[in-house]
Each structure stands twice: as C-alpha cells, then as structure tokens.
Short mmCIF file of C-alpha atoms and ligand atoms in Angstrom, two decimals:
data_model
loop_
_atom_site.label_atom_id
_atom_site.label_comp_id
_atom_site.label_asym_id
_atom_site.label_seq_id
_atom_site.Cartn_x
_atom_site.Cartn_y
_atom_site.Cartn_z
CA MET A 1 122.64 198.95 97.94
CA LEU A 2 124.53 202.01 99.09
CA LYS A 3 124.32 204.59 96.29
CA LEU A 4 127.21 206.48 94.73
CA GLY A 5 127.01 210.15 93.84
CA VAL A 6 130.00 211.19 91.74
CA ASN A 7 131.20 214.74 92.20
CA VAL A 8 132.72 216.00 88.92
CA ASP A 9 133.96 219.41 90.18
CA HIS A 10 137.61 218.59 89.62
CA ILE A 11 137.10 217.79 85.96
CA ALA A 12 136.13 221.45 85.78
CA THR A 13 139.18 222.37 87.88
CA ILE A 14 141.42 220.97 85.12
CA ARG A 15 139.48 222.87 82.46
CA GLN A 16 139.64 226.14 84.38
CA ALA A 17 143.41 225.76 84.85
CA ARG A 18 143.73 226.51 81.13
CA GLY A 19 140.59 228.58 80.64
CA VAL A 20 139.59 226.40 77.70
CA ALA A 21 136.62 224.15 76.91
CA GLU A 22 138.02 220.75 77.96
CA PRO A 23 137.74 218.48 79.82
CA ASP A 24 134.01 218.98 80.11
CA PRO A 25 132.35 217.98 83.41
CA VAL A 26 129.15 217.28 81.45
CA ALA A 27 130.94 214.57 79.44
CA ALA A 28 132.49 213.22 82.66
CA ALA A 29 129.04 213.05 84.27
CA MET A 30 127.72 211.04 81.32
CA LEU A 31 130.60 208.57 81.57
CA ALA A 32 130.06 208.25 85.33
CA GLU A 33 126.37 207.52 84.76
CA LEU A 34 127.15 204.95 82.07
CA ALA A 35 129.51 203.23 84.52
CA GLY A 36 126.67 202.95 87.04
CA ALA A 37 126.81 206.07 89.24
CA HIS A 38 123.48 206.71 90.92
CA GLY A 39 123.78 210.47 90.85
CA ILE A 40 125.96 213.43 89.88
CA THR A 41 127.01 216.15 92.28
CA VAL A 42 128.47 219.55 91.49
CA HIS A 43 129.38 222.43 93.77
CA LEU A 44 128.66 225.80 92.19
CA ARG A 45 130.94 227.97 94.27
CA GLU A 46 130.41 231.70 94.61
CA ASP A 47 133.83 232.36 93.05
CA ARG A 48 133.08 229.94 90.16
CA ARG A 49 136.55 228.45 90.56
CA HIS A 50 135.57 225.17 88.90
CA ILE A 51 131.92 224.48 88.01
CA GLN A 52 130.26 227.22 85.94
CA ASP A 53 126.56 228.11 85.64
CA ARG A 54 126.58 226.64 82.14
CA ASP A 55 127.75 223.26 83.48
CA VAL A 56 124.89 223.00 85.94
CA GLU A 57 122.36 224.11 83.32
CA LEU A 58 123.60 221.49 80.84
CA LEU A 59 123.71 218.78 83.51
CA ARG A 60 120.12 219.58 84.39
CA LEU A 61 119.19 218.88 80.76
CA THR A 62 121.39 215.86 80.15
CA ILE A 63 121.87 213.60 83.14
CA LYS A 64 119.54 210.69 83.57
CA THR A 65 120.06 209.92 87.25
CA ARG A 66 119.88 212.62 89.92
CA LEU A 67 121.48 216.04 90.04
CA ASN A 68 122.63 217.13 93.47
CA LEU A 69 123.66 220.79 93.61
CA GLU A 70 126.00 221.69 96.43
CA MET A 71 125.89 225.36 97.26
CA ALA A 72 126.27 228.03 99.92
CA LEU A 73 123.30 229.49 101.76
CA THR A 74 123.24 232.79 99.85
CA ASP A 75 120.40 234.63 98.11
CA GLU A 76 122.19 234.27 94.77
CA MET A 77 122.47 230.49 95.11
CA ILE A 78 118.94 230.04 96.41
CA SER A 79 117.59 231.96 93.37
CA PHE A 80 119.77 229.87 91.06
CA ALA A 81 118.45 226.64 92.56
CA LEU A 82 114.84 227.80 92.44
CA LYS A 83 115.25 228.55 88.71
CA LEU A 84 117.14 225.36 87.87
CA VAL A 85 115.27 222.94 90.16
CA PRO A 86 117.93 220.25 90.70
CA ASP A 87 116.71 216.98 92.22
CA ALA A 88 118.51 217.84 95.44
CA VAL A 89 120.37 220.73 97.02
CA THR A 90 123.08 220.16 99.61
CA LEU A 91 123.78 223.29 101.60
CA VAL A 92 127.44 223.66 102.56
CA PRO A 93 129.55 226.33 104.26
CA GLU A 94 131.84 228.16 101.89
CA GLY A 95 134.99 230.16 102.46
CA ARG A 96 136.82 231.89 99.65
CA HIS A 97 140.27 230.85 100.79
CA GLU A 98 139.57 227.20 101.48
CA LEU A 99 140.89 224.55 99.09
CA THR A 100 137.77 222.46 99.66
CA THR A 101 134.76 222.55 101.99
CA GLU A 102 136.11 222.69 105.53
CA GLY A 103 133.73 221.21 108.08
CA GLY A 104 129.94 221.07 108.11
CA LEU A 105 127.44 223.91 108.25
CA ASP A 106 126.86 225.42 111.68
CA VAL A 107 123.15 224.59 111.56
CA ASN A 108 122.53 225.82 115.10
CA LEU A 109 123.85 229.27 114.26
CA LEU A 110 121.99 229.47 110.95
CA ARG A 111 118.73 227.90 112.00
CA THR A 112 116.35 230.83 111.37
CA THR A 113 117.64 231.46 107.83
CA LEU A 114 117.84 227.74 107.14
CA LYS A 115 114.22 227.19 108.07
CA GLN A 116 113.03 229.90 105.64
CA LYS A 117 115.28 228.83 102.76
CA ILE A 118 114.56 225.12 103.21
CA THR A 119 110.83 225.80 103.07
CA ARG A 120 111.24 227.69 99.77
CA LEU A 121 113.41 224.96 98.23
CA LYS A 122 111.04 222.20 99.33
CA GLN A 123 108.04 224.10 97.97
CA ALA A 124 109.81 224.04 94.60
CA GLY A 125 110.04 220.24 94.81
CA ILE A 126 113.75 220.13 95.69
CA VAL A 127 115.02 217.60 98.23
CA VAL A 128 117.16 219.43 100.80
CA SER A 129 120.24 218.04 102.48
CA LEU A 130 122.49 219.80 105.00
CA PHE A 131 126.20 219.03 105.16
CA GLY A 132 126.82 218.62 108.87
CA GLU A 133 129.26 217.35 111.43
CA PRO A 134 128.46 214.01 113.13
CA ASP A 135 127.26 215.92 116.19
CA LEU A 136 123.97 215.19 117.98
CA GLU A 137 122.96 218.84 118.52
CA GLN A 138 123.55 219.64 114.84
CA ILE A 139 121.51 216.62 113.81
CA LYS A 140 118.57 217.60 116.01
CA THR A 141 118.65 221.07 114.47
CA CYS A 142 118.78 219.64 110.93
CA HIS A 143 115.54 217.89 111.78
CA ARG A 144 113.97 220.97 113.40
CA VAL A 145 114.69 223.23 110.42
CA GLY A 146 112.95 220.79 108.08
CA ALA A 147 115.83 219.22 106.14
CA ASP A 148 115.09 215.95 104.34
CA TYR A 149 118.65 214.65 104.66
CA ILE A 150 121.86 215.23 106.51
CA GLU A 151 125.09 214.59 104.65
CA ILE A 152 127.52 213.60 107.35
CA HIS A 153 130.95 215.13 107.00
CA THR A 154 133.45 212.27 106.89
CA GLY A 155 136.51 214.51 106.45
CA THR A 156 137.76 214.27 110.03
CA TYR A 157 137.64 210.46 109.92
CA CYS A 158 139.57 210.51 106.64
CA GLU A 159 142.28 212.73 108.09
CA MET A 160 143.02 210.53 111.12
CA ARG A 161 146.39 208.84 111.02
CA THR A 162 146.12 206.20 113.75
CA GLU A 163 143.76 203.26 114.10
CA THR A 164 142.57 204.51 117.52
CA ASP A 165 141.71 207.95 116.17
CA ARG A 166 140.01 206.46 113.13
CA LEU A 167 137.88 204.21 115.36
CA LYS A 168 136.88 207.18 117.51
CA GLN A 169 135.69 209.07 114.46
CA LEU A 170 133.87 206.02 113.08
CA GLN A 171 131.99 205.69 116.37
CA ARG A 172 131.00 209.37 116.16
CA ILE A 173 129.70 208.82 112.64
CA GLU A 174 127.85 205.65 113.59
CA LEU A 175 126.08 207.39 116.50
CA ALA A 176 125.19 210.30 114.25
CA VAL A 177 123.73 208.02 111.58
CA SER A 178 121.57 206.21 114.06
CA ALA A 179 120.38 209.47 115.74
CA ALA A 180 119.51 210.99 112.37
CA ARG A 181 117.59 207.89 111.28
CA LYS A 182 115.64 207.84 114.54
CA LEU A 183 114.52 211.40 113.82
CA GLY A 184 113.41 210.36 110.33
CA LEU A 185 116.22 212.12 108.47
CA GLY A 186 117.74 210.48 105.42
CA VAL A 187 121.50 210.08 105.74
CA ASN A 188 124.20 210.62 103.12
CA ALA A 189 127.91 210.97 103.79
CA GLY A 190 130.97 212.33 102.09
CA HIS A 191 134.23 214.24 101.99
CA GLY A 192 137.69 212.75 101.81
CA LEU A 193 136.48 209.23 101.04
CA ASN A 194 138.74 207.18 98.81
CA TYR A 195 139.40 203.61 97.68
CA GLN A 196 141.47 202.90 100.80
CA ASN A 197 139.35 204.35 103.60
CA ILE A 198 135.81 203.61 102.45
CA ALA A 199 135.28 200.06 103.76
CA PRO A 200 134.23 200.90 107.37
CA ILE A 201 131.78 203.53 106.09
CA VAL A 202 130.29 201.01 103.65
CA ALA A 203 129.87 198.55 106.52
CA MET A 204 127.69 200.99 108.50
CA LYS A 205 123.94 200.57 108.36
CA GLY A 206 121.66 203.48 107.63
CA ILE A 207 123.60 205.52 105.06
CA GLU A 208 121.85 205.93 101.71
CA GLU A 209 124.42 207.59 99.47
CA LEU A 210 128.09 208.50 99.46
CA ASN A 211 129.21 211.59 97.57
CA ILE A 212 132.74 211.17 96.31
CA GLY A 213 134.74 213.52 94.12
CA HIS A 214 138.46 213.95 94.39
CA SER A 215 139.54 210.32 94.67
CA ILE A 216 137.37 209.22 91.73
CA VAL A 217 138.52 212.07 89.48
CA ALA A 218 142.13 211.43 90.51
CA ARG A 219 141.86 207.77 89.56
CA ALA A 220 139.92 208.65 86.41
CA SER A 221 142.82 210.84 85.27
CA LEU A 222 144.98 207.70 85.19
CA VAL A 223 142.62 204.84 84.31
CA GLY A 224 139.55 206.58 82.85
CA MET A 225 136.21 207.56 84.37
CA ASP A 226 134.48 204.30 83.54
CA ARG A 227 136.99 202.16 85.41
CA ALA A 228 137.33 204.59 88.32
CA VAL A 229 133.56 204.59 88.91
CA ARG A 230 133.18 200.84 88.48
CA GLU A 231 136.01 200.18 90.96
CA MET A 232 134.36 202.44 93.53
CA LEU A 233 130.97 200.80 92.95
CA ALA A 234 132.56 197.39 93.55
CA LEU A 235 133.78 198.64 96.95
CA LEU A 236 130.32 199.99 97.76
CA LYS A 237 128.89 196.54 97.14
CA GLY A 238 131.24 195.33 99.87
N1 LIG B 1 130.26 216.26 100.04
C1 LIG B 1 130.37 217.60 100.18
C2 LIG B 1 129.29 218.32 100.90
C3 LIG B 1 131.47 218.30 99.64
O1 LIG B 1 131.56 219.63 99.80
C4 LIG B 1 132.45 217.58 98.92
C5 LIG B 1 133.59 218.31 98.29
O2 LIG B 1 133.12 219.09 97.24
C6 LIG B 1 132.28 216.19 98.78
C7 LIG B 1 131.20 215.55 99.37
C8 LIG B 1 133.26 215.35 98.04
O3 LIG B 1 134.48 215.37 98.71
P1 LIG B 1 135.76 214.71 98.06
O4 LIG B 1 136.08 215.54 96.83
O5 LIG B 1 136.79 214.83 99.12
O6 LIG B 1 135.39 213.30 97.71
#
C-alpha cells in the first residue's frame, strides 16, 4: 500500500503564533502514528519559523515509525542531521521569504555539493531523498549524485485549475515516476496534496510514499488529528 508521511510543521506554526508551548507537534505526531501514519515529516527551516530543534530531538526519541527530516543543503543542517540521525533526510530548496517550499531543488546546479553531502549522510546510515521537479534531466542527476529517493514535487499539478492542465501535469509526473524507477531510485511525492486532488496520484504505479502536511493539519484543526489521518489513509487505499 502507498504509505503516508504526515508533516506536522503547521501544528508548530500555530504554537509559534503565540510563542507558547501548545499545540505540540510531538503530541500531534503521536496521534498521527496512532491513527496509522507510516511516518512523520518535519521541516527544520533555517529561520525556525515553525519546527524548533527541540521538536526534532524529541521526535527522534519518541516516534515509532520513521522520521523524515526536510532541510536545506547548508552546513548547519547537515551537521544537525549527522548528530540526530533521522531515518531519512529530504533535501529541499529554501527561501526566507517563501510561504512554503517553492519548487524542487535545482539538482543539476548543485550536483557537486550534493554528491559530497549525500555521501556523508549515507555513511551515517541516513536514507537520502531529493525534492525535485518531475523533469527527466533532474531525475538523472538525482541518480548520478547518489540519492536513494526522489520526492516528486506535486505542487504544480495541485495548482492547475483546468482539467487539461491537470492532465498535462499528471502525465509529467507519471513519466518522471517511471524514469526514476527505471534508474533504481525510490519515488515519493508531495506538496499541495489534499483530500480532493489526491486520487489520480494514488492511482499511479511506482510511488512509495506521499508526504502531506497542510491539508491534514487543516482538517485536524476541525475534526481532530485521528480522523484527519484516517480519512487520508482511506483515500490512499483507493
Ligand atoms: N514535501 C516537501 C518536500 C515539502 O517541502 C512540503 C511542505 O513542507 C510537503 C511535502 C508537504 O506539503 P503540503 O504542506 O502542501 O502538504
């Protein structure tokens, strides 16, 4: 079955809005796991706007599934990951003024640094995934620099407003999944996925895990984390 990684960043966004101790993303992660999530994802951003170091450290100690740490390709973050040893690291581009991650990493541009950093992370026993566009050149480079996985950026598909445009983006994603699999890369996907737009992605063969944050936390704020995760898992089962 397609796996679900729940991103709990925006539980921390609510906490940081008040600068207090609640709601706690660690508690949210536990509820998501109890509801059946296969993994927990957090993005430790350089500006610490939501997830804090303490959250990742506690998650490392408490979660029972898999911890996927999303982070930028900086020396600070690489040292943090090497100390913490999450199950997986997903490298993402990061801009201070963006509301959320905008687009995939430019793996072609970064390939020399990526190769070095990926080797270090893998030597520490960390599975490495690169957040990339569904683009054949980028996928080939992900393979060449030694990544274990590509997480295909689904954001453009999610933003399309017409059926024709959506279909075009789905075809791009489908081609990318099959190219990545042929090269031996594992394939995850995420960004912008919600209860309404997920079905065609679920129907694709070759994707292992979907990482979903905003839509699950949004629904959880109204119906609770348990129900929000279970409803998403039901959609993943098709
Ligand atoms: N995957 C990656 C690499 C991301 O950066 C994000 C956003 O933090 C997600 C998945 C989840 O996106 P969303 O919050 O839109 O579900």
